[in-house]
Amino acid sequence: MAAIVRGLRGFAAFVKGIIGADAFEKYLEHHESSGHSGPAMTEREFWRDRMDRQDSNPQGRCC
């Protein structure tokens, strides 16, 4: 049973990576590891900035 749960969690993480749902967590990891002097954006600020950048510079995406 534990193997099934691990498999499902792994699959869920994979899907989150494909759709970009883990982008904020990756941003926080990068921000922390790269030694930025300022505070990290809040999650709301991050998603607003990401959407604004995508709208101003559209690249290949499905929608």
PDB file of C-alpha atoms in Angstrom:
ATOM      1  CA  MET A   1       0.000   0.000   0.000  1.00  0.00           C
ATOM      2  CA  ALA A   2       2.859   2.405   0.798  1.00  0.00           C
ATOM      3  CA  ALA A   3       4.304   1.863  -2.673  1.00  0.00           C
ATOM      4  CA  ILE A   4       0.990   2.827  -4.260  1.00  0.00           C
ATOM      5  CA  VAL A   5       0.800   6.001  -2.190  1.00  0.00           C
ATOM      6  CA  ARG A   6       4.386   6.915  -3.140  1.00  0.00           C
ATOM      7  CA  GLY A   7       3.576   6.262  -6.772  1.00  0.00           C
ATOM      8  CA  LEU A   8       0.495   8.460  -6.660  1.00  0.00           C
ATOM      9  CA  ARG A   9       2.410  11.261  -4.939  1.00  0.00           C
ATOM     10  CA  GLY A  10       5.131  11.006  -7.554  1.00  0.00           C
ATOM     11  CA  PHE A  11       2.571  11.136 -10.336  1.00  0.00           C
ATOM     12  CA  ALA A  12       0.884  14.153  -8.737  1.00  0.00           C
ATOM     13  CA  ALA A  13       4.245  15.951  -8.516  1.00  0.00           C
ATOM     14  CA  PHE A  14       4.890  15.114 -12.174  1.00  0.00           C
ATOM     15  CA  VAL A  15       1.542  16.561 -13.257  1.00  0.00           C
ATOM     16  CA  LYS A  16       2.099  19.696 -11.159  1.00  0.00           C
ATOM     17  CA  GLY A  17       5.408  20.158 -12.941  1.00  0.00           C
ATOM     18  CA  ILE A  18       3.827  19.827 -16.361  1.00  0.00           C
ATOM     19  CA  ILE A  19       1.073  22.354 -15.717  1.00  0.00           C
ATOM     20  CA  GLY A  20       3.350  24.746 -13.804  1.00  0.00           C
ATOM     21  CA  ALA A  21       1.545  24.496 -10.486  1.00  0.00           C
ATOM     22  CA  ASP A  22       4.889  24.101  -8.702  1.00  0.00           C
ATOM     23  CA  ALA A  23       6.359  27.315 -10.153  1.00  0.00           C
ATOM     24  CA  PHE A  24       6.029  29.290  -6.915  1.00  0.00           C
ATOM     25  CA  GLU A  25       7.807  26.606  -4.898  1.00  0.00           C
ATOM     26  CA  LYS A  26      10.605  26.541  -7.490  1.00  0.00           C
ATOM     27  CA  TYR A  27      10.803  30.341  -7.357  1.00  0.00           C
ATOM     28  CA  LEU A  28      11.182  30.274  -3.560  1.00  0.00           C
ATOM     29  CA  GLU A  29      13.905  27.607  -3.767  1.00  0.00           C
ATOM     30  CA  HIS A  30      15.767  29.636  -6.382  1.00  0.00           C
ATOM     31  CA  HIS A  31      15.361  32.876  -4.440  1.00  0.00           C
ATOM     32  CA  GLU A  32      16.741  31.286  -1.293  1.00  0.00           C
ATOM     33  CA  SER A  33      19.627  29.451  -2.962  1.00  0.00           C
ATOM     34  CA  SER A  34      20.804  32.360  -5.118  1.00  0.00           C
ATOM     35  CA  GLY A  35      21.279  34.722  -2.171  1.00  0.00           C
ATOM     36  CA  HIS A  36      18.964  37.583  -3.098  1.00  0.00           C
ATOM     37  CA  SER A  37      19.191  40.407  -0.599  1.00  0.00           C
ATOM     38  CA  GLY A  38      15.524  41.418  -0.745  1.00  0.00           C
ATOM     39  CA  PRO A  39      12.497  39.485   0.413  1.00  0.00           C
ATOM     40  CA  ALA A  40      10.800  37.015  -1.905  1.00  0.00           C
ATOM     41  CA  MET A  41       7.531  37.969  -3.574  1.00  0.00           C
ATOM     42  CA  THR A  42       4.376  36.746  -1.957  1.00  0.00           C
ATOM     43  CA  GLU A  43       2.532  33.980  -3.775  1.00  0.00           C
ATOM     44  CA  ARG A  44      -0.054  36.463  -5.023  1.00  0.00           C
ATOM     45  CA  GLU A  45       2.659  38.836  -6.304  1.00  0.00           C
ATOM     46  CA  PHE A  46       4.466  35.957  -7.984  1.00  0.00           C
ATOM     47  CA  TRP A  47       1.420  34.738  -9.930  1.00  0.00           C
ATOM     48  CA  ARG A  48       0.421  38.283 -10.928  1.00  0.00           C
ATOM     49  CA  ASP A  49       3.957  38.964 -12.185  1.00  0.00           C
ATOM     50  CA  ARG A  50       4.066  35.664 -14.059  1.00  0.00           C
ATOM     51  CA  MET A  51       0.734  36.289 -15.786  1.00  0.00           C
ATOM     52  CA  ASP A  52       1.715  39.867 -16.667  1.00  0.00           C
ATOM     53  CA  ARG A  53       4.991  38.652 -18.211  1.00  0.00           C
ATOM     54  CA  GLN A  54       3.181  35.974 -20.212  1.00  0.00           C
ATOM     55  CA  ASP A  55       0.624  38.485 -21.470  1.00  0.00           C
ATOM     56  CA  SER A  56       3.267  41.020 -22.513  1.00  0.00           C
ATOM     57  CA  ASN A  57       5.528  38.413 -24.118  1.00  0.00           C
ATOM     58  CA  PRO A  58       3.376  35.521 -25.383  1.00  0.00           C
ATOM     59  CA  GLN A  59       5.285  32.436 -26.378  1.00  0.00           C
ATOM     60  CA  GLY A  60       4.212  28.991 -27.470  1.00  0.00           C
ATOM     61  CA  ARG A  61       1.485  27.834 -25.141  1.00  0.00           C
ATOM     62  CA  CYS A  62      -1.751  26.000 -25.570  1.00  0.00           C
ATOM     63  CA  CYS A  63      -4.187  28.778 -24.647  1.00  0.00           C
TER      64      CYS A  63
END
